[in-house]
Amino acid sequence: MAKTALITGILGQDGPYLAKLLLEKDYKVYGMIRRYAYPNFANLDYLGITNNIELVEGDLADQSSLYNLIKSIRPDEVYNLAAQSFVGSSFEQPIFTTEVNSLGVLYLLEAIRNYSPKTRFYQASTSEMFGLSHTNYIQDENTPFYPRSPYAVSKVYAYWITVNYREAYGLFAVNGILFNHESPIRGIQFVTRKITDGVARIKLGLADEIRLGNLSAKRDWGFAGDFVEAMYLMLQQEKPEDFVIGTGEAHSVEEFVKTAFEYAGIKDWKKYIKIDPRFMRPSEVPYLKANSKKAEKILGWKPKVKFEELVQMMVDADLARLKNRTKK
Ligand code: NAP
Ligand code: GDD
């Protein structure tokens, strides 16, 4: 019998990559979407899998919808990827962020505990939980949390409630503590995609600047397509455990900008970058770099796409997407 998986956040970045991987493994994939007047299938379309997913309606803020879904599908695996995932917006909408990212996870775990306790559960945890905390500028499963935004705080709750349901009720529930991962279908608000979209527009004569905030922040940027393999592997283990997933390299926003402009063949990148205080955060995470040795050892997982390749892939995709546009 084919395995079944329910993916929340199916219309975001990671949902489509994970769904594609599971479909290749012959899973039946249910994708949870909210109620929209105009759902946006662009990311599923980009990967060519829109018609292969069974879409089901539900909202992390609506407990009853999650109960009904888990009760009726009883999936083998649930990947909880849905979230208010933009750190910047979490300062503007802290309550909504917490309701979805913290309580939403509790609702899902309660639904599994009550109606389908054999279901394996993956929680999309994040390196943002480390915030200011590191040991010699590297973070692993033993690094304490020091969250720096309402988003990060909400994810710390989700992390611990997942651990608690594992320990208290014996659920197969795990946290993937993923560092930043990007792709051509990364949301346009996030800095990498904002940069590659901006560079493509400048190259094609559609724009003449990119407005950014803090250029000195460093992130461990990997490719989403690689990272979803780690999610899948975590749910195939004998024992439920939490894992840090990243590339082990940190680069600054400025390095990302420079690499993207250079790849597009545009000289003097500084001319096109405007620093805009609107994109600064009230409290920032200056440095994230993963030590994924545990994942390498136990899951056999290693990232394949390197930083330069990732930047190039994203610039190429944005150039292709925009090439027929004309300046308004
Ligand atoms: P994303 O592109 O922002 O996708 C998140 C999805 O969650 C969106 O499709 C959104 O739906 C959905 N969603 C938001 N609120 C919801 C609600 N109340 N009910 C149901 N669905 C809701 O995020 P991503 O980059 O794919 O990341 C996936 C997960 O990993 C997130 O939980 C994120 O916090 C976490 N994470 C991401 C990274 C990263 O670097 N990408 C790193 C670590 C952890 P709409 O389409 O309706 O807006
Ligand atoms: N978005 C954005 N826009 N960020 C900017 C800008 C800008 O104009 N200018 C500078 N930055 C800096 C931010 O201050 C931050 O230090 C860094 O670029 C990365 O910002 P984002 O791309 O928004 O990602 P993030 O690191 O805050 O959060 C992402 O990664 C987390 C994992 O570490 C999201 O995907 C989170 O959901 C995820 O948990």
Short mmCIF file of C-alpha atoms in Angstrom, two decimals, residues 78-257:
data_model
loop_
_atom_site.label_atom_id
_atom_site.label_comp_id
_atom_site.label_asym_id
_atom_site.label_seq_id
_atom_site.Cartn_x
_atom_site.Cartn_y
_atom_site.Cartn_z
CA VAL A 78 2.35 14.74 8.70
CA TYR A 79 4.83 17.42 7.69
CA ASN A 80 3.87 20.66 9.39
CA LEU A 81 5.41 23.29 7.15
CA ALA A 82 2.67 25.93 7.46
CA ALA A 83 3.60 29.04 9.39
CA GLN A 84 3.65 32.80 9.41
CA SER A 85 7.27 32.39 8.38
CA PHE A 86 8.43 35.96 7.76
CA VAL A 87 10.50 37.19 10.70
CA GLY A 88 10.01 40.86 9.80
CA SER A 89 6.19 40.60 9.84
CA SER A 90 6.25 38.86 13.21
CA PHE A 91 7.15 42.20 14.80
CA GLU A 92 4.03 43.73 13.18
CA GLN A 93 1.74 40.74 13.84
CA PRO A 94 3.06 38.98 16.95
CA ILE A 95 -0.28 37.56 18.08
CA PHE A 96 -1.27 36.10 14.73
CA THR A 97 2.25 34.70 14.40
CA THR A 98 2.00 33.01 17.79
CA GLU A 99 -1.50 31.65 17.19
CA VAL A 100 -0.45 29.99 13.95
CA ASN A 101 3.14 28.97 14.73
CA SER A 102 2.67 27.86 18.36
CA LEU A 103 -0.97 26.99 19.01
CA GLY A 104 -1.39 25.57 15.51
CA VAL A 105 1.27 22.97 16.30
CA LEU A 106 -0.43 22.05 19.56
CA TYR A 107 -3.76 21.60 17.75
CA LEU A 108 -2.11 19.27 15.24
CA LEU A 109 -0.37 17.24 17.93
CA GLU A 110 -3.59 16.94 19.91
CA ALA A 111 -5.40 15.76 16.79
CA ILE A 112 -2.74 13.11 16.19
CA ARG A 113 -2.69 12.02 19.84
CA ASN A 114 -6.48 11.63 19.91
CA TYR A 115 -7.28 10.31 16.45
CA SER A 116 -4.17 8.84 14.83
CA PRO A 117 -1.37 8.17 17.32
CA LYS A 118 0.64 6.08 14.83
CA THR A 119 1.03 9.08 12.51
CA ARG A 120 4.61 10.34 12.36
CA PHE A 121 4.95 14.09 12.79
CA TYR A 122 7.57 16.50 11.43
CA GLN A 123 7.75 20.03 12.84
CA ALA A 124 9.46 22.74 10.79
CA SER A 125 11.71 24.18 13.45
CA THR A 126 14.27 26.82 12.69
CA SER A 127 17.78 28.11 13.28
CA GLU A 128 16.12 31.42 14.23
CA MET A 129 15.57 29.80 17.66
CA PHE A 130 19.32 30.07 18.27
CA GLY A 131 19.25 33.82 17.68
CA LEU A 132 22.20 35.27 19.57
CA SER A 133 23.41 31.93 20.87
CA HIS A 134 26.39 30.02 19.48
CA THR A 135 29.55 28.24 20.56
CA ASN A 136 32.55 29.44 18.57
CA TYR A 137 30.22 30.74 15.85
CA ILE A 138 28.49 27.45 15.10
CA GLN A 139 25.14 25.98 16.19
CA ASP A 140 24.12 22.36 16.73
CA GLU A 141 21.45 20.33 18.57
CA ASN A 142 23.00 21.25 21.94
CA THR A 143 23.17 25.01 21.44
CA PRO A 144 20.77 26.81 23.82
CA PHE A 145 17.99 28.92 22.30
CA TYR A 146 18.06 32.74 22.44
CA PRO A 147 15.20 33.83 20.15
CA ARG A 148 15.21 37.41 18.86
CA SER A 149 11.75 37.89 17.31
CA PRO A 150 8.14 36.96 18.01
CA TYR A 151 8.55 34.47 15.14
CA ALA A 152 11.53 32.80 16.80
CA VAL A 153 9.81 32.75 20.21
CA SER A 154 6.72 31.15 18.68
CA LYS A 155 8.89 28.47 17.10
CA VAL A 156 10.61 27.74 20.42
CA TYR A 157 7.19 26.88 21.86
CA ALA A 158 6.48 24.65 18.86
CA TYR A 159 9.83 22.93 19.27
CA TRP A 160 9.25 22.09 22.94
CA ILE A 161 5.63 21.01 22.58
CA THR A 162 6.79 18.59 19.87
CA VAL A 163 9.47 17.20 22.20
CA ASN A 164 6.92 17.01 25.02
CA TYR A 165 4.36 15.02 23.00
CA ARG A 166 7.12 12.63 22.03
CA GLU A 167 8.23 12.15 25.63
CA ALA A 168 4.83 12.26 27.33
CA TYR A 169 2.72 10.27 24.87
CA GLY A 170 5.28 8.31 22.85
CA LEU A 171 4.36 9.97 19.55
CA PHE A 172 6.86 9.76 16.71
CA ALA A 173 7.28 13.53 16.63
CA VAL A 174 10.49 15.24 15.53
CA ASN A 175 11.94 18.68 14.94
CA GLY A 176 14.02 19.51 11.90
CA ILE A 177 15.99 22.58 12.96
CA LEU A 178 16.60 23.95 9.50
CA PHE A 179 18.89 26.82 8.62
CA ASN A 180 17.92 29.18 5.80
CA HIS A 181 17.13 27.45 2.55
CA GLU A 182 16.21 29.12 -0.68
CA SER A 183 15.21 28.35 -4.27
CA PRO A 184 13.68 29.92 -7.37
CA ILE A 185 10.28 29.67 -5.62
CA ARG A 186 11.40 31.39 -2.41
CA GLY A 187 8.89 34.06 -1.31
CA ILE A 188 9.77 37.44 -2.77
CA GLN A 189 9.89 39.09 0.69
CA PHE A 190 12.91 37.05 1.79
CA VAL A 191 16.23 38.70 1.18
CA THR A 192 17.74 36.20 -1.28
CA ARG A 193 14.82 36.23 -3.68
CA LYS A 194 14.40 39.98 -3.27
CA ILE A 195 18.02 40.32 -4.39
CA THR A 196 17.89 37.89 -7.33
CA ASP A 197 14.59 39.35 -8.55
CA GLY A 198 16.07 42.86 -8.22
CA VAL A 199 19.27 41.91 -10.03
CA ALA A 200 17.28 40.35 -12.88
CA ARG A 201 15.12 43.49 -13.15
CA ILE A 202 18.19 45.75 -13.23
CA LYS A 203 19.84 43.54 -15.85
CA LEU A 204 16.72 43.70 -18.04
CA GLY A 205 16.28 47.45 -17.58
CA LEU A 206 13.08 47.06 -15.53
CA ALA A 207 14.44 48.63 -12.31
CA ASP A 208 17.39 50.71 -11.19
CA GLU A 209 17.79 49.93 -7.49
CA ILE A 210 17.22 47.38 -4.71
CA ARG A 211 16.29 48.70 -1.27
CA LEU A 212 17.68 46.59 1.57
CA GLY A 213 18.23 46.66 5.34
CA ASN A 214 21.15 45.13 7.24
CA LEU A 215 23.83 43.92 4.81
CA SER A 216 26.14 42.52 7.46
CA ALA A 217 23.86 39.73 8.79
CA LYS A 218 25.28 36.30 8.00
CA ARG A 219 23.22 33.24 7.14
CA ASP A 220 23.88 29.60 6.33
CA TRP A 221 22.06 29.44 2.98
CA GLY A 222 21.28 26.11 1.35
CA PHE A 223 18.95 24.82 -1.37
CA ALA A 224 15.38 23.89 -0.40
CA GLY A 225 15.44 20.85 -2.71
CA ASP A 226 18.29 19.38 -0.65
CA PHE A 227 16.72 20.23 2.70
CA VAL A 228 13.37 18.49 2.10
CA GLU A 229 15.27 15.20 1.73
CA ALA A 230 16.38 15.60 5.34
CA MET A 231 12.73 16.10 6.42
CA TYR A 232 11.75 12.86 4.73
CA LEU A 233 14.71 10.95 6.20
CA MET A 234 13.88 12.11 9.74
CA LEU A 235 10.50 10.39 9.54
CA GLN A 236 12.00 7.11 8.23
CA GLN A 237 14.23 6.49 11.26
CA GLU A 238 13.61 3.85 13.91
CA LYS A 239 13.84 6.41 16.68
CA PRO A 240 12.30 9.89 16.71
CA GLU A 241 15.06 12.49 17.13
CA ASP A 242 15.69 16.16 16.36
CA PHE A 243 18.29 17.27 13.82
CA VAL A 244 20.08 20.44 12.78
CA ILE A 245 20.20 20.84 9.00
CA GLY A 246 22.43 23.36 7.22
CA THR A 247 25.42 23.67 4.92
CA GLY A 248 28.08 24.65 7.47
CA GLU A 249 28.95 27.84 5.53
CA ALA A 250 27.93 31.36 6.51
CA HIS A 251 27.78 34.28 4.07
CA SER A 252 26.68 37.87 4.61
CA VAL A 253 23.78 39.54 2.82
CA GLU A 254 26.42 41.74 1.18
CA GLU A 255 28.24 38.67 -0.19
CA PHE A 256 24.94 37.40 -1.59
CA VAL A 257 24.35 40.75 -3.30
#
